[in-house]
Coordinates of N, CA and C and ligand atoms in Angstrom, one line a residue:
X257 N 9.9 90.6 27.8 CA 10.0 90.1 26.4 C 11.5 90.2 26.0
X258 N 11.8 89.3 25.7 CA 13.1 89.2 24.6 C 12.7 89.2 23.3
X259 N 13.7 89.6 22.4 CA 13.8 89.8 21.0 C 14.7 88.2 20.8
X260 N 13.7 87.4 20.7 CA 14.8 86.2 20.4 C 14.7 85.8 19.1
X261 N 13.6 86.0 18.2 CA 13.6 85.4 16.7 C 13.3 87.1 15.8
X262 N 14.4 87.3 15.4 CA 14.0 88.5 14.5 C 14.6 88.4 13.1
X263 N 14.0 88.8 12.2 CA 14.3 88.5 11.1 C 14.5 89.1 9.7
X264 N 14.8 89.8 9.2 CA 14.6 90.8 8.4 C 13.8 90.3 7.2
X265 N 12.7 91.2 7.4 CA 11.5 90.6 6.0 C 11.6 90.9 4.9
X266 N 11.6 92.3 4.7 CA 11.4 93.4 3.3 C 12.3 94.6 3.5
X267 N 11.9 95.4 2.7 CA 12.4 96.7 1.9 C 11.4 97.2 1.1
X268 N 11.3 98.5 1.7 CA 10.2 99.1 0.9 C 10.5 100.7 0.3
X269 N 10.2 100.5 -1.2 CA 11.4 102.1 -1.3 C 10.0 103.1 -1.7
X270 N 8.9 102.7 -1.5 CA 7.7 103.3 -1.8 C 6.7 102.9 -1.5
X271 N 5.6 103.5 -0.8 CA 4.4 103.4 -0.5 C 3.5 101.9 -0.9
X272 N 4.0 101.5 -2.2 CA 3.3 100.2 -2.6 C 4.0 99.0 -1.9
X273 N 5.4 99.1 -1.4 CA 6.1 98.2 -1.2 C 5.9 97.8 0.4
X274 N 5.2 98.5 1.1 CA 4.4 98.7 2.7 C 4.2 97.5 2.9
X275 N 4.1 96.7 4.4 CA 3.7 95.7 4.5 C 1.9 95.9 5.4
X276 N 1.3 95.2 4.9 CA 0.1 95.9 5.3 C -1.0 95.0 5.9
X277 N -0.4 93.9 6.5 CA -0.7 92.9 7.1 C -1.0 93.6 8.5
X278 N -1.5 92.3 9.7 CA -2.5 93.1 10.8 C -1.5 93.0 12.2
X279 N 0.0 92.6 12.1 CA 0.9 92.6 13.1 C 1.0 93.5 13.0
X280 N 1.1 94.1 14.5 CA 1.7 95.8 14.8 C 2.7 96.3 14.7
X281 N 3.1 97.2 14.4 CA 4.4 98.0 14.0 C 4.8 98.8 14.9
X282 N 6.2 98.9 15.0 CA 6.7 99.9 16.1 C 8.1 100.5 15.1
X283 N 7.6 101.9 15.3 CA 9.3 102.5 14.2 C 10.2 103.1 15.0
X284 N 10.8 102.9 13.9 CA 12.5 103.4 14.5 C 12.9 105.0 13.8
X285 N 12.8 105.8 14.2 CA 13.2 107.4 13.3 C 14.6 108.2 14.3
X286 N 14.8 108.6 13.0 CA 16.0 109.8 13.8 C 16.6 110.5 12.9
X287 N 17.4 111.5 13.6 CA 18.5 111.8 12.2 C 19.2 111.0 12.1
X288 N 20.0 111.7 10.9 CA 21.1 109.9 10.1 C 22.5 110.1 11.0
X289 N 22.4 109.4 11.7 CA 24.0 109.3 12.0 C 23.8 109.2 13.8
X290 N 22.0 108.9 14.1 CA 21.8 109.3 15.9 C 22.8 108.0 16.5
X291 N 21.9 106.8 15.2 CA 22.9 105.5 15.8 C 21.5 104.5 15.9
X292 N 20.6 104.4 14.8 CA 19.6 104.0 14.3 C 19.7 102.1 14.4
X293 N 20.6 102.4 13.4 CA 21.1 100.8 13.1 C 21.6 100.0 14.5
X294 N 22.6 100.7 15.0 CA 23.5 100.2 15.9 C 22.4 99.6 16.9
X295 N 21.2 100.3 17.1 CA 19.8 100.1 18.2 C 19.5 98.9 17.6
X296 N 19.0 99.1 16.7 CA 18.2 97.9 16.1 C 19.3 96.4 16.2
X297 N 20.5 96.8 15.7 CA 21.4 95.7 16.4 C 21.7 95.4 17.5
X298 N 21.3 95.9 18.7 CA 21.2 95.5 19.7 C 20.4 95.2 20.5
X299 N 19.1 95.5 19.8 CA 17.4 95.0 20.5 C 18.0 93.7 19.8
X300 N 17.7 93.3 18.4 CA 17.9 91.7 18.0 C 19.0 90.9 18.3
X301 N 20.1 91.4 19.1 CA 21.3 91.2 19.5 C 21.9 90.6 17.8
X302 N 22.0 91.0 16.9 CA 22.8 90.7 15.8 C 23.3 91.7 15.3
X303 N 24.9 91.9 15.0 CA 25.4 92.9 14.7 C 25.4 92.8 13.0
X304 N 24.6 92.3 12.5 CA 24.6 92.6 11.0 C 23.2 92.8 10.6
X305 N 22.2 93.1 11.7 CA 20.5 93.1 11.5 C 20.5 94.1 10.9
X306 N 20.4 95.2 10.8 CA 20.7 96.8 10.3 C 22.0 96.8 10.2
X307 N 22.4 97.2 8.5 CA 23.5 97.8 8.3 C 24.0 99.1 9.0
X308 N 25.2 99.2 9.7 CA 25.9 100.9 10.1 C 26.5 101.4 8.9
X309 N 25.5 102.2 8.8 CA 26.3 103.2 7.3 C 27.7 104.1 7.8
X310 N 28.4 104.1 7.2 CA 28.9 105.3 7.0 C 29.0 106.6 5.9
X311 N 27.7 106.5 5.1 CA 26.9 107.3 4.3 C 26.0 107.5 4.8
X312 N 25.5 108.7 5.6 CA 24.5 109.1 5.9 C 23.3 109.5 4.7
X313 N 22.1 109.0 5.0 CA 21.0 109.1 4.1 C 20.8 108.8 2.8
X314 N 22.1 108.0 2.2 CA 22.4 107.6 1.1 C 21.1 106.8 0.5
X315 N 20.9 105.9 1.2 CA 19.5 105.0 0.7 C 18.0 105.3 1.3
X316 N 17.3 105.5 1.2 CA 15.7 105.9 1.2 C 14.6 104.6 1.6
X317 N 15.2 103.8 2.7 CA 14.1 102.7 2.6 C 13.2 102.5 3.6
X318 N 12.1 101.9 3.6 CA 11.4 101.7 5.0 C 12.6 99.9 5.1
X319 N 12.7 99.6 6.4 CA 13.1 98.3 6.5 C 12.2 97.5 7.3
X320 N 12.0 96.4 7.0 CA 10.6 95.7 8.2 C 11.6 94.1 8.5
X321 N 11.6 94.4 9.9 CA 12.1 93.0 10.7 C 11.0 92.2 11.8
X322 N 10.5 91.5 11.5 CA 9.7 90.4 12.3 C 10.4 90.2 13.3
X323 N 9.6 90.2 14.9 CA 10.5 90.1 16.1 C 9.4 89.4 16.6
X324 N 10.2 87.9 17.0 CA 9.4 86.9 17.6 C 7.3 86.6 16.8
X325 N 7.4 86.6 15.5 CA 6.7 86.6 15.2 C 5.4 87.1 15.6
X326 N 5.4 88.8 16.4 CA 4.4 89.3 16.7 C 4.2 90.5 16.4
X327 N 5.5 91.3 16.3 CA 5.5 92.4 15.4 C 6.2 92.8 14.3
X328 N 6.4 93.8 14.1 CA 7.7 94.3 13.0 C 7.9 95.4 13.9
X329 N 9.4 95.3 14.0 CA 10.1 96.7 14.0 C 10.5 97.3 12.5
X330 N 10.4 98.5 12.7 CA 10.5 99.1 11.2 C 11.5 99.8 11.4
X331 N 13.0 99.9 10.4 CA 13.6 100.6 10.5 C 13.0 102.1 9.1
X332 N 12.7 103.2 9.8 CA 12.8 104.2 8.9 C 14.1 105.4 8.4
X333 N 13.0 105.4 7.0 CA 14.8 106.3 6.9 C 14.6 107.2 8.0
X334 N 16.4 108.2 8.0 CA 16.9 108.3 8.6 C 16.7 110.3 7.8
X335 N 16.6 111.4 8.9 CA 16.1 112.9 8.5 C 17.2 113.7 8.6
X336 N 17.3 114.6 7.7 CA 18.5 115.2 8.1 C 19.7 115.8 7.1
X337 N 20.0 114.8 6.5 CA 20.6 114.6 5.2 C 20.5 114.6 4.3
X338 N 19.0 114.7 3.7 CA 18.6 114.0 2.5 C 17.9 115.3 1.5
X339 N 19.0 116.0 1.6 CA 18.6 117.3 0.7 C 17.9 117.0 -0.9
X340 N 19.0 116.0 -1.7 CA 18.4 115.4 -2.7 C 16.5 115.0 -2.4
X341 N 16.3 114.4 -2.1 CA 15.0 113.3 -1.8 C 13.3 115.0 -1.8
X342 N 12.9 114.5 -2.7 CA 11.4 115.1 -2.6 C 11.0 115.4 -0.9
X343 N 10.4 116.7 -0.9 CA 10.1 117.0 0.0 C 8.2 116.9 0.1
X344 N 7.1 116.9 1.4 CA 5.8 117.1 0.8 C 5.7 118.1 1.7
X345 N 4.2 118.5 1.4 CA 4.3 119.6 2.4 C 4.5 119.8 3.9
X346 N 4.4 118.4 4.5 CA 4.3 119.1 5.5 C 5.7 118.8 6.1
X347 N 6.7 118.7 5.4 CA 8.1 119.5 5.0 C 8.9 117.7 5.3
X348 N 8.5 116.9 5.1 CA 9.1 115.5 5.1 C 8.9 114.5 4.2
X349 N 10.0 114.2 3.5 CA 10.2 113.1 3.2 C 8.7 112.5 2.3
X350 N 8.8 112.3 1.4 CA 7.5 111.6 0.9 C 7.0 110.2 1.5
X351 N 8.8 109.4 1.6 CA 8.7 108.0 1.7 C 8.1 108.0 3.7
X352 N 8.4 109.1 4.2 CA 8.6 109.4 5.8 C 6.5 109.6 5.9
X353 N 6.2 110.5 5.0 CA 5.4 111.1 5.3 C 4.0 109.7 4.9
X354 N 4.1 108.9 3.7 CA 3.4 107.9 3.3 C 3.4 107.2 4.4
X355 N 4.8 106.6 5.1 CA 4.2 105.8 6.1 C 3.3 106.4 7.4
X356 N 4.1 107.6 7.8 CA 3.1 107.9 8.8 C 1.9 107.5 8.9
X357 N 1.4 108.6 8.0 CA -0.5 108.9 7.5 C -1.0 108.0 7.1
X358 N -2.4 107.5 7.7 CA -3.2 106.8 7.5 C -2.9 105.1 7.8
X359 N -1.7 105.1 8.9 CA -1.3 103.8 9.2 C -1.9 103.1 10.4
X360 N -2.8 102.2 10.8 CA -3.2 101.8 12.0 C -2.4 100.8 12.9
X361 N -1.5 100.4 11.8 CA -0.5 98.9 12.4 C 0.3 99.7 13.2
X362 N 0.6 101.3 12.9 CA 1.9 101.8 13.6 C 1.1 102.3 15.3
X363 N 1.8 101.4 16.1 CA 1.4 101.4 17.8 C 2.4 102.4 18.3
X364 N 3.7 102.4 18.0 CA 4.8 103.5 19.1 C 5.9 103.6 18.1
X365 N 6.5 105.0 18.1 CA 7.5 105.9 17.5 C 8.5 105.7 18.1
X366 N 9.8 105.3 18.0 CA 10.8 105.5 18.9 C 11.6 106.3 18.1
X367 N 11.5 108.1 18.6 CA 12.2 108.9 18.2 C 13.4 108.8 18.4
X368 N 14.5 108.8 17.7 CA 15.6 108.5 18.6 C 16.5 110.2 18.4
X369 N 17.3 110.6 19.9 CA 17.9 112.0 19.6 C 19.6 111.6 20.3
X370 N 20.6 112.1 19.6 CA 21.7 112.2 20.3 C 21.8 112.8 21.2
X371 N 22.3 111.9 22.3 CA 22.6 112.4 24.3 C 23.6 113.7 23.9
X372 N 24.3 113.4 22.9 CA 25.6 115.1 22.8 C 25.0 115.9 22.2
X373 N 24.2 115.6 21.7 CA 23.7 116.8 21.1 C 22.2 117.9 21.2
X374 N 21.2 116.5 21.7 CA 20.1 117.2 22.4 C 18.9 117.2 21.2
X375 N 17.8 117.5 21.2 CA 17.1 117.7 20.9 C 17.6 118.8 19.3
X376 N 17.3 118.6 18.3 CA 17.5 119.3 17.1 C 16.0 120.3 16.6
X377 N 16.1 121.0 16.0 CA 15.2 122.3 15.1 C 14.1 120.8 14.8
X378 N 14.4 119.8 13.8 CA 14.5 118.7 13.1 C 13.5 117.6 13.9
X379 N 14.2 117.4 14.9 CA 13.2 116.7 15.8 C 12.3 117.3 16.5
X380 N 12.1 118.5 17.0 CA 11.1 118.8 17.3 C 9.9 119.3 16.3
X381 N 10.5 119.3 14.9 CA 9.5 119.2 14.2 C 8.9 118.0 13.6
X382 N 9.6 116.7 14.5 CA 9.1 115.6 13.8 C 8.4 115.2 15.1
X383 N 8.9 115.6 16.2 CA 7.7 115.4 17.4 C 6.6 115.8 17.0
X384 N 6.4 117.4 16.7 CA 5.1 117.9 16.7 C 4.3 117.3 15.6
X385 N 4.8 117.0 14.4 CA 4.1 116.5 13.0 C 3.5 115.5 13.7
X386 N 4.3 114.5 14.8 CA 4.1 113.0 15.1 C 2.3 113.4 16.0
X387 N 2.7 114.3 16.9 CA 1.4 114.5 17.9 C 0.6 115.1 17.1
X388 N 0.7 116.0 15.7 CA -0.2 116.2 15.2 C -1.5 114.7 14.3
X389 N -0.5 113.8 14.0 CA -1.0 112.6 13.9 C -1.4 111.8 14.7
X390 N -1.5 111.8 16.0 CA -2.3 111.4 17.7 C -1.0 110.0 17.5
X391 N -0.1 109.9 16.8 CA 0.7 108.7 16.9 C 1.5 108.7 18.3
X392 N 1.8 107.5 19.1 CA 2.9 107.6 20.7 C 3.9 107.5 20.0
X393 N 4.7 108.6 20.9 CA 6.4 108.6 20.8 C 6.8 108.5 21.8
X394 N 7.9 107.6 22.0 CA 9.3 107.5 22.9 C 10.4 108.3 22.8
X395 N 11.2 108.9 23.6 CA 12.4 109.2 23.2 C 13.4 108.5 23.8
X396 N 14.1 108.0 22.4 CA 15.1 107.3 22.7 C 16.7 108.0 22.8
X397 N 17.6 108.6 24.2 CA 18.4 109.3 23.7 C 20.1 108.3 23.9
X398 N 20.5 108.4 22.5 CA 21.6 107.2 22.5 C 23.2 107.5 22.5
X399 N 23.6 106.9 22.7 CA 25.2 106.8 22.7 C 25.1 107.3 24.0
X400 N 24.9 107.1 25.1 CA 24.9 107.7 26.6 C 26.1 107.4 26.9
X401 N 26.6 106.3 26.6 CA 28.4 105.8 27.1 C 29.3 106.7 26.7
X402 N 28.9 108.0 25.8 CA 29.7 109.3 25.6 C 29.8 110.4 26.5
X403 N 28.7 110.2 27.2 CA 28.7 111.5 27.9 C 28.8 111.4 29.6
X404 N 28.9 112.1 30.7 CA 28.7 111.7 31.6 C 27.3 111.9 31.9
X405 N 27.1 111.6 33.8 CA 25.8 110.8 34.2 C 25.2 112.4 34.2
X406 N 25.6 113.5 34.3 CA 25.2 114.9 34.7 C 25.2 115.4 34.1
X407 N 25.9 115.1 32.5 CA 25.8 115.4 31.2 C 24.4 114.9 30.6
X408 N 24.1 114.3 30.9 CA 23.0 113.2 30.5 C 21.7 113.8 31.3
X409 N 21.9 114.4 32.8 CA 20.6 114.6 33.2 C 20.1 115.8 33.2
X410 N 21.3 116.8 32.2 CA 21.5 118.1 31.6 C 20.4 118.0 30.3
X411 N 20.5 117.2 29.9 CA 20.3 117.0 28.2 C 18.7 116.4 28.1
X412 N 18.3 115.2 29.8 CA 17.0 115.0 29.6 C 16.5 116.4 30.1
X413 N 16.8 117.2 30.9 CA 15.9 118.3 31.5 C 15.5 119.3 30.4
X414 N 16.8 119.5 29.6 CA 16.7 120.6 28.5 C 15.5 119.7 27.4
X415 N 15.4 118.6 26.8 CA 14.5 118.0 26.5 C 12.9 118.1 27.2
X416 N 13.2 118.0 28.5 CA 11.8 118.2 29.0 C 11.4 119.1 29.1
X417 N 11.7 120.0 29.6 CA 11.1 121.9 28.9 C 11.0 122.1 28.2
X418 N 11.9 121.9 27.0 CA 11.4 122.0 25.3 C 10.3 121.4 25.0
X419 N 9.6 120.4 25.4 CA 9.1 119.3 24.9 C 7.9 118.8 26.1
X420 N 8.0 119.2 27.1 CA 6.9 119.0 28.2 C 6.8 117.5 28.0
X421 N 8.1 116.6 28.3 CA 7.5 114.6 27.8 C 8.0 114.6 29.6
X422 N 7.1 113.5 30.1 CA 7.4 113.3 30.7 C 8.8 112.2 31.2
X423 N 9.5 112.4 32.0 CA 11.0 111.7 32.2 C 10.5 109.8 31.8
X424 N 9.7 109.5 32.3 CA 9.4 108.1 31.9 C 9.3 107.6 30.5
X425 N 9.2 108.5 29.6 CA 8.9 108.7 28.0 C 10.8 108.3 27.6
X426 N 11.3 109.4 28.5 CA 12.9 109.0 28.0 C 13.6 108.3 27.9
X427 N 14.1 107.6 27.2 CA 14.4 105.8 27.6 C 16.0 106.2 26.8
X428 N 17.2 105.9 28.1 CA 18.7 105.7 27.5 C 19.2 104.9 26.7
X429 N 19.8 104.9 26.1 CA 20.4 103.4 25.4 C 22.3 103.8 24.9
X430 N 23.0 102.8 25.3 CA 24.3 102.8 24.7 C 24.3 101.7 23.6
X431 N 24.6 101.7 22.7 CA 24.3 100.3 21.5 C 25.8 99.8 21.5
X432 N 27.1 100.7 22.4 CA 28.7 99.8 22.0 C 28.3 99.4 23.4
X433 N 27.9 99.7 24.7 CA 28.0 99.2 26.1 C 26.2 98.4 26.5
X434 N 25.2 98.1 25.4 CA 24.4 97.1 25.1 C 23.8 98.1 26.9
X435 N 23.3 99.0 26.8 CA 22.3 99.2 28.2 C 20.9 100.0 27.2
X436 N 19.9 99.3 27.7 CA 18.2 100.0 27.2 C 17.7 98.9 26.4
X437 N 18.1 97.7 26.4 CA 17.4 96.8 25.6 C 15.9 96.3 26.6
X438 N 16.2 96.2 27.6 CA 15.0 95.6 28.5 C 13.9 97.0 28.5
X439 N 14.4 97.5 28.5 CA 13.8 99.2 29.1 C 12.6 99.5 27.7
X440 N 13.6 99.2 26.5 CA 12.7 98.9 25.2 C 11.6 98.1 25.0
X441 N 12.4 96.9 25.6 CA 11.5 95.7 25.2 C 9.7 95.9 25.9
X442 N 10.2 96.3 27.0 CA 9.5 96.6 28.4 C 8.3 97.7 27.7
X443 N 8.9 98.7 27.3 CA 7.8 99.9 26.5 C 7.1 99.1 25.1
X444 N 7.7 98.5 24.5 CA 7.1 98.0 23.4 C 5.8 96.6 23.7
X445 N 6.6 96.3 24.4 CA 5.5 95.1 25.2 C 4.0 95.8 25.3
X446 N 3.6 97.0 25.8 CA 3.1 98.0 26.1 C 2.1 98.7 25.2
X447 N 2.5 98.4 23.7 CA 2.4 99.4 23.1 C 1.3 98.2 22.0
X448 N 2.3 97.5 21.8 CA 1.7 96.1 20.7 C 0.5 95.3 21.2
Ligands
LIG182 P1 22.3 105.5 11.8 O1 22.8 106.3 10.7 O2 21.3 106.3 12.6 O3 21.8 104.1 11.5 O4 23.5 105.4 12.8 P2 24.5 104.2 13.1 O5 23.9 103.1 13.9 O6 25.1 103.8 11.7 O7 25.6 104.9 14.0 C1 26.3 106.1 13.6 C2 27.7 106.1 14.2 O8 27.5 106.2 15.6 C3 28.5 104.8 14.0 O9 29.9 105.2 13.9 C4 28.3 104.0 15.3 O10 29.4 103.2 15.6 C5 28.2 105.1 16.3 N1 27.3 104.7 17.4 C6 26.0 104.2 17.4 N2 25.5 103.9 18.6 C7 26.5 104.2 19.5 C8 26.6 104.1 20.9 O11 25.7 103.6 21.6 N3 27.8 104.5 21.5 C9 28.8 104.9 20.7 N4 30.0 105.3 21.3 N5 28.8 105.1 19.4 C10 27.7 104.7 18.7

């Protein structure tokens, strides 16, 4: 599958704003700054599809883009930053926590984690929330064109012991050197 018609549909800054139609959904989560946007510009190959902030967590939105008229990719906000923003209990994000729960359209998670930095406190508590919800996660680990090939097979191992995912779950991506778009397309295919 190629991403050849994608489109940006909506914006949703609250629970009412949800699109809740019967195409399946695939999200995009990370912390703010993993390199969110930059992905999503490079699955649709348009470098203005997701804005690259240089304000981390500044805006609070779900984003829903139509891809090839069969799903939405969802950009979600982004964790991490957002000391301001209501918390619920089960320690996320209201806008984060509304879409999860009680969603059937949502098919696959693509967690995303920085290759420099590794697995966060943060993300492993948005993995377990996610498996506590029976929802599929991918991990997506990005900016790989930073680090080397041994640096990188350092960073999936230490992920896999923390995290017991199997290596096939881990899917690389560089978003400035365009490598993991097939690899994506390929798991999403899968999932929808
Ligand atoms: P977001 O906040 O998660 O949406 O992250 P952005 O996509 O805005 O990226 C944050 C920063 O990381 C920006 O300065 C991007 O240019 C940079 N970045 C994102 N992806 C990559 C990548 O694959 N390689 C490199 N070298 N930099 C990246």
């Amino acid at each position: 599958m190629r991403f050849i018609n994608a489109k940006f549909i909506k914006s949703a800054s609250a629970r009412d704003g949800f699109i809740l139609d019967d195409f399946p959904q695939i999200a995009v989560v990370g912390r703010s700054n993993v390199g969110k946007s930059s992905l999503i510009n490079m699955l649709t190959n348009n470098k203005k599809m997701a804005k690259t902030s240089a304000t981390p967590g500044r805006t609070r939105l779900v984003n829903y883009f139509s891809i090839n008229n069969t799903f939405y990719l969802v950009d979600l906000p982004g964790y991490g930053f957002n000391k301001a923003s209501k918390t619920t209990a089960g320690g996320w994000d209201r806008l984060l926590n509304d879409y999860f729960t009680e969603n059937e359209r949502l098919k696959l998670v693509l967690l995303l984690i920085d290759s420099r930095i590794s697995a966060t406190a943060l993300d492993i508590q948005m993995l377990d929330y996610l498996a506590e919800l029976e929802i599929p996660v991918a991990i997506v680990l990005t900016k790989i064109d930073k680090i080397s090939r041994s640096e990188l097979n350092l960073t999936k191992q230490k992920i896999m012991k923390e995290l017991r995912f199997n290596l096939d779950r881990i899917i690389c991506v560089s978003a400035s050197k365009k490598i993991g778009t097939e690899e994506i397309a390929t798991l999403i295919e899968n999932y929808i």
